[in-house]
mmCIF file of C-alpha atoms in Angstrom:
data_model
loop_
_atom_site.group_PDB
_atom_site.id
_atom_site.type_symbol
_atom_site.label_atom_id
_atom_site.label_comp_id
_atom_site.label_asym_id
_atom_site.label_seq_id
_atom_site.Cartn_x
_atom_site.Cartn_y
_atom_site.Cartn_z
ATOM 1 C CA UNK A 1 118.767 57.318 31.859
ATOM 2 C CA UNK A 2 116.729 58.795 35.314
ATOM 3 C CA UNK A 3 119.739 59.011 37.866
ATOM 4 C CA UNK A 4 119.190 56.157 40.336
ATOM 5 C CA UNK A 5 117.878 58.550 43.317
ATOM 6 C CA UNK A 6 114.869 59.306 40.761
ATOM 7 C CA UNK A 7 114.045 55.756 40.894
ATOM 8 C CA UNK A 8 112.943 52.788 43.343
ATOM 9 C CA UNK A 9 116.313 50.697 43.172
ATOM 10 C CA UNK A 10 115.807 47.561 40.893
ATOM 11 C CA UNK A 11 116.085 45.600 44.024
ATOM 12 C CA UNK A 12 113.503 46.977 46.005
ATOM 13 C CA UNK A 13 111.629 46.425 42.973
ATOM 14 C CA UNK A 14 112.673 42.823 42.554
ATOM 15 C CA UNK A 15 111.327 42.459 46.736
ATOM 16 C CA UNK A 16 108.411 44.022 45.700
ATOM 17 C CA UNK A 17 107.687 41.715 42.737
ATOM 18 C CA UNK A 18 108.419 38.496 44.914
ATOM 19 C CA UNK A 19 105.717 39.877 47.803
ATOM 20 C CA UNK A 20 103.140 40.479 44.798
ATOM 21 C CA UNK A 21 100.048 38.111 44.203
ATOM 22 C CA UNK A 22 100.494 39.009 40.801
ATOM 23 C CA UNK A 23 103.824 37.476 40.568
ATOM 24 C CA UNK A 24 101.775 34.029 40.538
ATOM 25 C CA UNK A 25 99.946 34.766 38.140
ATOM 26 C CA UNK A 26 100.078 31.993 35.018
ATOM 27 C CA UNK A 27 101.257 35.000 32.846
ATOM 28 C CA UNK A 28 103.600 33.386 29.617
ATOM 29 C CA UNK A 29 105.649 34.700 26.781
ATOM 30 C CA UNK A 30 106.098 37.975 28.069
ATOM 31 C CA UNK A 31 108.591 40.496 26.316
ATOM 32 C CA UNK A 32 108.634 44.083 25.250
ATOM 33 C CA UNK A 33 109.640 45.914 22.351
ATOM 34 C CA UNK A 34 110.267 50.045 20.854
ATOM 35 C CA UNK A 35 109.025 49.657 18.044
ATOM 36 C CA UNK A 36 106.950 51.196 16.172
ATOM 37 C CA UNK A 37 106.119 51.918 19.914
ATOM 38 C CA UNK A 38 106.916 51.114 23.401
ATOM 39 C CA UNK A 39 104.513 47.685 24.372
ATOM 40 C CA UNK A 40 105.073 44.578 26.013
ATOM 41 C CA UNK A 41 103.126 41.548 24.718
ATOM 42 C CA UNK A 42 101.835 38.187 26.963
ATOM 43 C CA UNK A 43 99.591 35.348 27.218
ATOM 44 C CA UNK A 44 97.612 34.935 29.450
ATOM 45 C CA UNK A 45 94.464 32.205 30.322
ATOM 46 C CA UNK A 46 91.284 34.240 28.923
ATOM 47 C CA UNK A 47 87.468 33.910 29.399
ATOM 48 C CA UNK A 48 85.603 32.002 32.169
ATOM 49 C CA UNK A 49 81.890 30.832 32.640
ATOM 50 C CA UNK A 50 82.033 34.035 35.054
ATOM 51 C CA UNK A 51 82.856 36.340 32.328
ATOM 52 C CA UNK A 52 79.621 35.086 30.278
ATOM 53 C CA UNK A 53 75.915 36.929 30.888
ATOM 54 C CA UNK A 54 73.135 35.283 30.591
ATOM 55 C CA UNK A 55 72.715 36.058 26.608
ATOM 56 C CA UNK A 56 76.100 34.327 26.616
ATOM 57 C CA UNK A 57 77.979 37.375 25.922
ATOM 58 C CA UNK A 58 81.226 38.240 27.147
ATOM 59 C CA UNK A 59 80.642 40.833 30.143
ATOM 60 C CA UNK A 60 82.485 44.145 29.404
ATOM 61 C CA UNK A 61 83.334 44.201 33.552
ATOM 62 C CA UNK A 62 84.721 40.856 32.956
ATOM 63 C CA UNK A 63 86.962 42.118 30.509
ATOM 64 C CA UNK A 64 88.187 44.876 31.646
ATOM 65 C CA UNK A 65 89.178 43.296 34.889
ATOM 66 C CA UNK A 66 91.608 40.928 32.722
ATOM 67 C CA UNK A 67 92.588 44.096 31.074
ATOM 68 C CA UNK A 68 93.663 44.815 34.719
ATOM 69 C CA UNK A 69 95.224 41.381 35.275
ATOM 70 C CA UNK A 70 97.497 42.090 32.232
ATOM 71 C CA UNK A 71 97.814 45.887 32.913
ATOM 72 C CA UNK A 72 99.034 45.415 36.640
ATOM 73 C CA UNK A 73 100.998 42.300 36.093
ATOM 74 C CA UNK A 74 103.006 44.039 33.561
ATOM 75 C CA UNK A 75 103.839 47.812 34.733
ATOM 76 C CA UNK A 76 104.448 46.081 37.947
ATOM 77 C CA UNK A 77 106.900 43.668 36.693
ATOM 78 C CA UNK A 78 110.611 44.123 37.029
ATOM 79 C CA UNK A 79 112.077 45.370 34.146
ATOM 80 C CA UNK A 80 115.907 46.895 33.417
ATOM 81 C CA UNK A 81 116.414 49.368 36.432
ATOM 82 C CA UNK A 82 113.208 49.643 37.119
ATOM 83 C CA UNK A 83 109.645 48.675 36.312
ATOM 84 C CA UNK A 84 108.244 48.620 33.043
ATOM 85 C CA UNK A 85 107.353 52.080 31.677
ATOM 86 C CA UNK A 86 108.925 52.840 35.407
ATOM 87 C CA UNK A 87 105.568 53.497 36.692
ATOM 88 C CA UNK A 88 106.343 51.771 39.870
ATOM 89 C CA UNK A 89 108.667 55.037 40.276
ATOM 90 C CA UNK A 90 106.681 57.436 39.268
ATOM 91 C CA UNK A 91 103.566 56.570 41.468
ATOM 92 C CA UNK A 92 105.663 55.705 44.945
ATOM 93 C CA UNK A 93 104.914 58.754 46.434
ATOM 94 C CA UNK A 94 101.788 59.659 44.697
ATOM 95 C CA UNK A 95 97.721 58.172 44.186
ATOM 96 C CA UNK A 96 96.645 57.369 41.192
ATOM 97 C CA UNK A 97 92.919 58.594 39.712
ATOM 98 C CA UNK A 98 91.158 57.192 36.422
ATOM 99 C CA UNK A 99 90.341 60.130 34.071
ATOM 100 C CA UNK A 100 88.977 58.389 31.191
ATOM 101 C CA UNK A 101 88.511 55.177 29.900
ATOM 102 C CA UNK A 102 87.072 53.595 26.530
ATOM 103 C CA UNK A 103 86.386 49.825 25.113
ATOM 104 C CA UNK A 104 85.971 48.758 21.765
ATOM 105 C CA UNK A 105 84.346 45.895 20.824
ATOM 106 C CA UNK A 106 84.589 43.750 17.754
ATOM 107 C CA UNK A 107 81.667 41.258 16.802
ATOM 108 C CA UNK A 108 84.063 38.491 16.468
ATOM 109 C CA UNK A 109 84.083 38.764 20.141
ATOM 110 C CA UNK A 110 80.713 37.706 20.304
ATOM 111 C CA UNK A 111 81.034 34.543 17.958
ATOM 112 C CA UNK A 112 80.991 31.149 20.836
ATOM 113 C CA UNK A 113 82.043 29.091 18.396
ATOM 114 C CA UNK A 114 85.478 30.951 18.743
ATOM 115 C CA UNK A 115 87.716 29.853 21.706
ATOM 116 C CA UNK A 116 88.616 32.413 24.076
ATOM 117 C CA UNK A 117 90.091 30.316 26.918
ATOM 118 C CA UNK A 118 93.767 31.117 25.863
ATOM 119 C CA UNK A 119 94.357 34.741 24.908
ATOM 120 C CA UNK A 120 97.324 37.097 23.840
ATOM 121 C CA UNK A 121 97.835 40.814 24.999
ATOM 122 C CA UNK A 122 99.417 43.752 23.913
ATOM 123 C CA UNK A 123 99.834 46.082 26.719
ATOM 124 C CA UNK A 124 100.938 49.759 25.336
ATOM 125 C CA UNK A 125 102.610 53.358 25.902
ATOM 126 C CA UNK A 126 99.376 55.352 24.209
ATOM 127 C CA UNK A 127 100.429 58.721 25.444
ATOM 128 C CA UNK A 128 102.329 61.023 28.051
ATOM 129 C CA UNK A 129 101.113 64.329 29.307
ATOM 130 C CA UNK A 130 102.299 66.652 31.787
ATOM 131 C CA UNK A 131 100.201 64.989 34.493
ATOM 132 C CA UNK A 132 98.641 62.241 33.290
ATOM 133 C CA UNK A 133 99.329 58.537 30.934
ATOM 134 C CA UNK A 134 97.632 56.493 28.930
ATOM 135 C CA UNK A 135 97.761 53.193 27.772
ATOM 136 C CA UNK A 136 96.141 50.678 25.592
ATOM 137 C CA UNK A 137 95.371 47.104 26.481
ATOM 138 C CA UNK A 138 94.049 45.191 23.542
ATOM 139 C CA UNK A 139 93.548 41.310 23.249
ATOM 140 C CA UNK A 140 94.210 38.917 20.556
ATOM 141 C CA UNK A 141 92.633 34.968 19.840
ATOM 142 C CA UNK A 142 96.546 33.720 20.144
ATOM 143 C CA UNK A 143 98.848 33.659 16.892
ATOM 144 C CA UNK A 144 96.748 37.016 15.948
ATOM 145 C CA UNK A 145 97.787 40.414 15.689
ATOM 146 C CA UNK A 146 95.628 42.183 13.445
ATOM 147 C CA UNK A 147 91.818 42.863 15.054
ATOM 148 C CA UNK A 148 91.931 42.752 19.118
ATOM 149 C CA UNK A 149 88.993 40.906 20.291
ATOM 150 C CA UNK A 150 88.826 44.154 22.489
ATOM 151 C CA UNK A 151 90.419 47.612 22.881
ATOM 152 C CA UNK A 152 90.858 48.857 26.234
ATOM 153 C CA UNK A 153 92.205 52.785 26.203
ATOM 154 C CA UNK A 154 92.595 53.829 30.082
ATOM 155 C CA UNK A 155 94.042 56.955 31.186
ATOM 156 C CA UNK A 156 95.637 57.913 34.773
ATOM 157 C CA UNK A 157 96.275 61.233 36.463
ATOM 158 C CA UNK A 158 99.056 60.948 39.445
ATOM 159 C CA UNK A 159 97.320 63.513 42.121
ATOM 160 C CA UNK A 160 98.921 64.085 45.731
ATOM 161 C CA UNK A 161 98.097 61.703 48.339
ATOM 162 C CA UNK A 162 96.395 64.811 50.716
ATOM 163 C CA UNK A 163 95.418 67.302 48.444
ATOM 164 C CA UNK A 164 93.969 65.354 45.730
ATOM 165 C CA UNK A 165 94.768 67.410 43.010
ATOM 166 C CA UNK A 166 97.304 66.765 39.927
ATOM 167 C CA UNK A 167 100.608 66.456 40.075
ATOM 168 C CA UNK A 168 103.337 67.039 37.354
ATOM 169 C CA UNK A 169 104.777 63.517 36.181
ATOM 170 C CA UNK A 170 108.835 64.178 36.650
ATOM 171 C CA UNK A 171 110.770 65.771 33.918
ATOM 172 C CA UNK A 172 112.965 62.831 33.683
ATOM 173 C CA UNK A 173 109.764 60.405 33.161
ATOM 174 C CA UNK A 174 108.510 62.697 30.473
ATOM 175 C CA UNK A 175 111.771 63.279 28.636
ATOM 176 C CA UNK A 176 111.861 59.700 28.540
ATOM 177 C CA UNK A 177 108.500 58.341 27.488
ATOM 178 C CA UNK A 178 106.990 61.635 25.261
ATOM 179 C CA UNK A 179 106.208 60.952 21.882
ATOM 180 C CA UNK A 180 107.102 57.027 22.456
ATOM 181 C CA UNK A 181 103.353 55.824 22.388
ATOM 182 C CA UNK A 182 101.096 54.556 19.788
ATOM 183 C CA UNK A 183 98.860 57.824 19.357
ATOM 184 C CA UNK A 184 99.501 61.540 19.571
ATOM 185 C CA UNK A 185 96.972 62.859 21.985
ATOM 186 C CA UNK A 186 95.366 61.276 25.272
ATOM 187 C CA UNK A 187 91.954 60.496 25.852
ATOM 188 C CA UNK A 188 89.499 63.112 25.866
ATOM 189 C CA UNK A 189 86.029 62.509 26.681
ATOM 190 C CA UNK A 190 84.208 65.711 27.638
ATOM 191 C CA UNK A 191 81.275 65.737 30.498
ATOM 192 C CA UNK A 192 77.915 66.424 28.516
ATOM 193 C CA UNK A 193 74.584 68.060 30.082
ATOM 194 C CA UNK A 194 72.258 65.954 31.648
ATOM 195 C CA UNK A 195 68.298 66.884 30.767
ATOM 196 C CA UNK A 196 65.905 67.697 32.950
ATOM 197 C CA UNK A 197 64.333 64.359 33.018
ATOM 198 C CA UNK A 198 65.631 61.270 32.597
ATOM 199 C CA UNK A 199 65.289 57.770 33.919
ATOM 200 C CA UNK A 200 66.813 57.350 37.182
ATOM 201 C CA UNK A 201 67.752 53.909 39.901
ATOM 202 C CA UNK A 202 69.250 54.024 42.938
ATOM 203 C CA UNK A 203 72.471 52.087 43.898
ATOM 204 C CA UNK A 204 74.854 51.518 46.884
ATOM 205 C CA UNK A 205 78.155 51.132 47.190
ATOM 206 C CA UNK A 206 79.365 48.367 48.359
ATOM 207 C CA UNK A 207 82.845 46.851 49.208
ATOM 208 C CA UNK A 208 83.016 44.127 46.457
ATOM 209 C CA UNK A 209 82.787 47.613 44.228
ATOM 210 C CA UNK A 210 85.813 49.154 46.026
ATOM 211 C CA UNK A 211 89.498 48.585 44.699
ATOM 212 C CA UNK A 212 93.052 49.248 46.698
ATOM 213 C CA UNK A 213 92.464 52.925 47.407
ATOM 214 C CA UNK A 214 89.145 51.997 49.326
ATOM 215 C CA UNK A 215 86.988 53.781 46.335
ATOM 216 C CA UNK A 216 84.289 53.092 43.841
ATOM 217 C CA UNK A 217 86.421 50.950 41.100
ATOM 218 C CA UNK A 218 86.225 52.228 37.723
ATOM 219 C CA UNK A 219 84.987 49.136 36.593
ATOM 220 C CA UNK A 220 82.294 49.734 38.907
ATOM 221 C CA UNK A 221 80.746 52.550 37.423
ATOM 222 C CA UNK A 222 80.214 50.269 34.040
ATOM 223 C CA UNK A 223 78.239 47.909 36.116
ATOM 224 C CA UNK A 224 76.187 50.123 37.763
ATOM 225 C CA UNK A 225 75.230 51.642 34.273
ATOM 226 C CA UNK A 226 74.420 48.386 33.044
ATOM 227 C CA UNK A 227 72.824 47.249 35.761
ATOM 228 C CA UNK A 228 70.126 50.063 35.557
ATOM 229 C CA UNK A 229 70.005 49.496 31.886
ATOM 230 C CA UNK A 230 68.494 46.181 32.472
ATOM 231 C CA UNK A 231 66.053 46.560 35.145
ATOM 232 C CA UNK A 232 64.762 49.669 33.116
ATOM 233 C CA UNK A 233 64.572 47.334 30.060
ATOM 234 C CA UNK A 234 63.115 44.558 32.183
ATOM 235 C CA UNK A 235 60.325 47.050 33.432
ATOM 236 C CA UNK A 236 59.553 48.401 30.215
ATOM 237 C CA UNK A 237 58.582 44.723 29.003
ATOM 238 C CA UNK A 238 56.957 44.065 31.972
ATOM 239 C CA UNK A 239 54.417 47.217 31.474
ATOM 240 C CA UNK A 240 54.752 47.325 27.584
ATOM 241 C CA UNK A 241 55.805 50.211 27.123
ATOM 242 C CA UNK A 242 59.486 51.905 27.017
ATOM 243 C CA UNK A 243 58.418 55.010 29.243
ATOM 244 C CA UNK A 244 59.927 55.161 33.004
ATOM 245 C CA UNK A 245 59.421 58.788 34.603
ATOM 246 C CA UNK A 246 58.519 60.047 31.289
ATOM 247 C CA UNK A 247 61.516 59.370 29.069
ATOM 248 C CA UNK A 248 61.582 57.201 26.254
ATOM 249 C CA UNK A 249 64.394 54.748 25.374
ATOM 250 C CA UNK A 250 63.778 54.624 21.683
ATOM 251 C CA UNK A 251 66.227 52.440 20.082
ATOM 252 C CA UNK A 252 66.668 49.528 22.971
ATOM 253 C CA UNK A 253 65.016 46.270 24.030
ATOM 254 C CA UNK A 254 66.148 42.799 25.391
ATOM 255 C CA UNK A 255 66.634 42.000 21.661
ATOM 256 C CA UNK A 256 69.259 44.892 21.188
ATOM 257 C CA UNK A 257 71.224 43.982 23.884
ATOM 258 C CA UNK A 258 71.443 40.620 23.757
ATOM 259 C CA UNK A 259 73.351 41.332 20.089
ATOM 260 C CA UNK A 260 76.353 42.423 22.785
ATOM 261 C CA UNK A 261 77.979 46.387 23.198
ATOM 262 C CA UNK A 262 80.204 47.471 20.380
ATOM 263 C CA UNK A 263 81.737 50.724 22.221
ATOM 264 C CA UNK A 264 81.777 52.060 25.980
ATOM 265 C CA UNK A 265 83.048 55.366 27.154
ATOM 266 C CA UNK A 266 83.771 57.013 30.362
ATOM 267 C CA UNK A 267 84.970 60.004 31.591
ATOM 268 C CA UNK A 268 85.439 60.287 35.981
ATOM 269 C CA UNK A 269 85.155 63.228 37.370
ATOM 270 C CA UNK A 270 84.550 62.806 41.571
ATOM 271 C CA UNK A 271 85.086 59.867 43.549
ATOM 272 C CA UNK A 272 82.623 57.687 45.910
ATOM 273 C CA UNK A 273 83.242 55.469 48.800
ATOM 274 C CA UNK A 274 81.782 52.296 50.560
ATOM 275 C CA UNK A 275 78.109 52.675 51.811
ATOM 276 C CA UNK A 276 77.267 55.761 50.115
ATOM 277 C CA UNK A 277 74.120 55.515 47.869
ATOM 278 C CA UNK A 278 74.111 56.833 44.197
ATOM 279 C CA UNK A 279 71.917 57.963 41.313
ATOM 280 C CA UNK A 280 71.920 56.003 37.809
ATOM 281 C CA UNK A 281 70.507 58.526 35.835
ATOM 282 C CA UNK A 282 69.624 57.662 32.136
ATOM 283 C CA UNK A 283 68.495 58.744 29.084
ATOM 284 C CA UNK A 284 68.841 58.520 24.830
ATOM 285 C CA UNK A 285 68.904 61.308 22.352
ATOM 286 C CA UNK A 286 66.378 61.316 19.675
ATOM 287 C CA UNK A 287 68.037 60.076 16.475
ATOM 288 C CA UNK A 288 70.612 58.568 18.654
ATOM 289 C CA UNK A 289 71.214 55.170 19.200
ATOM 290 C CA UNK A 290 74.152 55.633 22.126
ATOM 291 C CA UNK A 291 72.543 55.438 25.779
ATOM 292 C CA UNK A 292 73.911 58.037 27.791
ATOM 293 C CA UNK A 293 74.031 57.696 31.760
ATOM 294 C CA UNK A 294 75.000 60.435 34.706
ATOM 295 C CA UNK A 295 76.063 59.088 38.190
ATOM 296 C CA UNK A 296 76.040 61.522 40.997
ATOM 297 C CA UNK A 297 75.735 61.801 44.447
ATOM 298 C CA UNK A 298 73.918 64.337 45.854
ATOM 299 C CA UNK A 299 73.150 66.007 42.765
ATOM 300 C CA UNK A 300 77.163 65.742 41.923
ATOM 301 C CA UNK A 301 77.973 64.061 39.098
ATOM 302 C CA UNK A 302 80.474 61.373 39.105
ATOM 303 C CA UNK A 303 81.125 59.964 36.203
ATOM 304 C CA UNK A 304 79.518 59.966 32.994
ATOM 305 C CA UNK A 305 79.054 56.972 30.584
ATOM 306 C CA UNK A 306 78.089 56.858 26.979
ATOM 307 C CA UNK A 307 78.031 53.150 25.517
ATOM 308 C CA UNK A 308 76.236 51.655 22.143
ATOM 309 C CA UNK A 309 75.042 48.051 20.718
ATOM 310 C CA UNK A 310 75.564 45.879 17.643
ATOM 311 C CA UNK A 311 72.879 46.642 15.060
ATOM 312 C CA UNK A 312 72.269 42.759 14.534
ATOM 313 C CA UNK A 313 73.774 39.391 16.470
ATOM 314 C CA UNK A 314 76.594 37.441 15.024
ATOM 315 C CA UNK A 315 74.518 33.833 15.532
ATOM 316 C CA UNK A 316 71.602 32.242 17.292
ATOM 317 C CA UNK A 317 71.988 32.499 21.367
ATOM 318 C CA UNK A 318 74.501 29.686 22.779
ATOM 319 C CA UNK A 319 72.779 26.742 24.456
ATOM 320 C CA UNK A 320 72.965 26.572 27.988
ATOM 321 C CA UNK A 321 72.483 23.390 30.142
ATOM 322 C CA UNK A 322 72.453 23.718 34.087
ATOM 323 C CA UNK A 323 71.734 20.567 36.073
#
């Protein structure tokens, strides 16, 4: 065990807890286990008529911000001397930064007829490096353990507070936690070139996209890729043809996307900041059905998205009545 000057007392983190708006949160059946890696499992209320677009689908920004609900609420939770996975430690003196980040869909996901109000978690070690850790948050219809609804990989780099750049985790966190997740490598997603022409909106930040560290959230970034995904959609319909600047999207329509994403991957490389405008760029391989998006500023890219749809829907659209 880390000696207790390596660690934020257990009462401090207790006070902390207490002082929390996530310690309010209607969070149930909560407990962790080792084996056959280190995870804590919940319940927690699921889906809303916010988390729906208009095809009815489950929005993946939606989701991922009740990965964060059940993320958050449980590394921040008191747990033995500490906090669960002691991140609470590890990060006092430091800033955290999103590396990477992936989402895997399943169909079932898609299927209305399937209650999501009520839904279980499994929140889980994936993997420790020198500087950075990953976990997994996947999500269960409750009583289920087998297919998650939704996969949720997100990886973390602890950087100094001034500088920016990485930091070494502490010996005593890795000799701890190495080897103890559920896969044997983080997540690597590489940055990929960006052609010389490609489809391109323009976007601002603006606060309601900002998290705690008064940057662009990582959830964001999705949106923003969607959101130009649409409107180019939207105008290609509109002038009946799939051309914008040029570039073709070849395997997309309204049709296509209304069937709902099966995968979305990220990989963060610079941050942005409230007010500052942004480029969406855009653009499909030939013989590729994955859309692939480049969002700079200034020419400077900062993240890089790649994200794919479900070949065919699950069922007819939902029925909507507003009144």
């Amino acid at each position: 065990m880390a000696n207790t000057n390596k660690l934020m007392g257990a009462t401090r983190i207790a006070s902390f807890w207490k002082r929390s708006v996530l310690c309010n949160l209607p969070v149930t059946n909560f407990r962790v286990s080792e084996t056959p890696y280190l995870n804590a499992k919940l319940t927690l209320p699921g889906l809303n008529l916010e988390s729906l677009d208009f095809d009815g689908n489950p929005k993946v920004t939606s989701l991922l911000s009740l990965c964060n609900t059940a993320r958050l609420s449980t590394l921040q939770r008191p747990y033995g001397e500490s906090s669960f996975q002691d991140m609470l430690s590890v990060t006092q003196d430091k800033m955290c930064f999103v590396t990477s980040t992936s989402v895997r869909l399943s169909k079932r996901l898609y299927d209305f007829r399937v209650p999501k109000w009520t839904l279980d978690a499994e929140i889980a070690l994936s993997f420790v490096g020198n500087t950075s850790v990953a976990n997994t948050v996947s999500f269960f219809l409750p009583g289920e353990s087998n297919e998650p609804l939704w996969k949720h990989v997100f990886q973390i780099v602890t950087v100094d507070k001034n500088t920016r750049k990485p930091l070494a985790l502490p010996d005593w966190f890795k000799a701890k936690y190495a080897g103890k997740g559920c896969d044997a490598k983080g997540l690597i997603i590489k940055p990929f070139q960006k052609p010389t022409k490609t489809i391109c909106e323009q976007i601002q930040v603006v606060s309601s996209d900002t998290d705690l560290n008064h940057h662009t959230s990582y959830i964001a970034y999705i949106g923003y890729a969607l959101d130009a995904l649409h409107a180019t959609v939207y105008r290609s319909k509109e002038n009946d043809e799939k051309k914008t600047n040029g570039v073709l999207l070849h395997s997309i329509d309204e049709d296509v996307i209304s069937n709902g994403l099966q995968y979305v991957e990220v990989v963060y490389l610079n941050e942005s900041l409230l007010g500052q405008s942004l480029d969406v760029h855009l653009w499909q391989v030939e013989n590729d059905k994955n859309i692939l998006f480049s969002i700079e500023r200034d020419g400077v890219p900062l993240c890089q998205l790649k994200l794919n749809y479900f070949a065919d829907r699950l069922h007819d659209k939902p029925i909507y009545v507003f009144v």
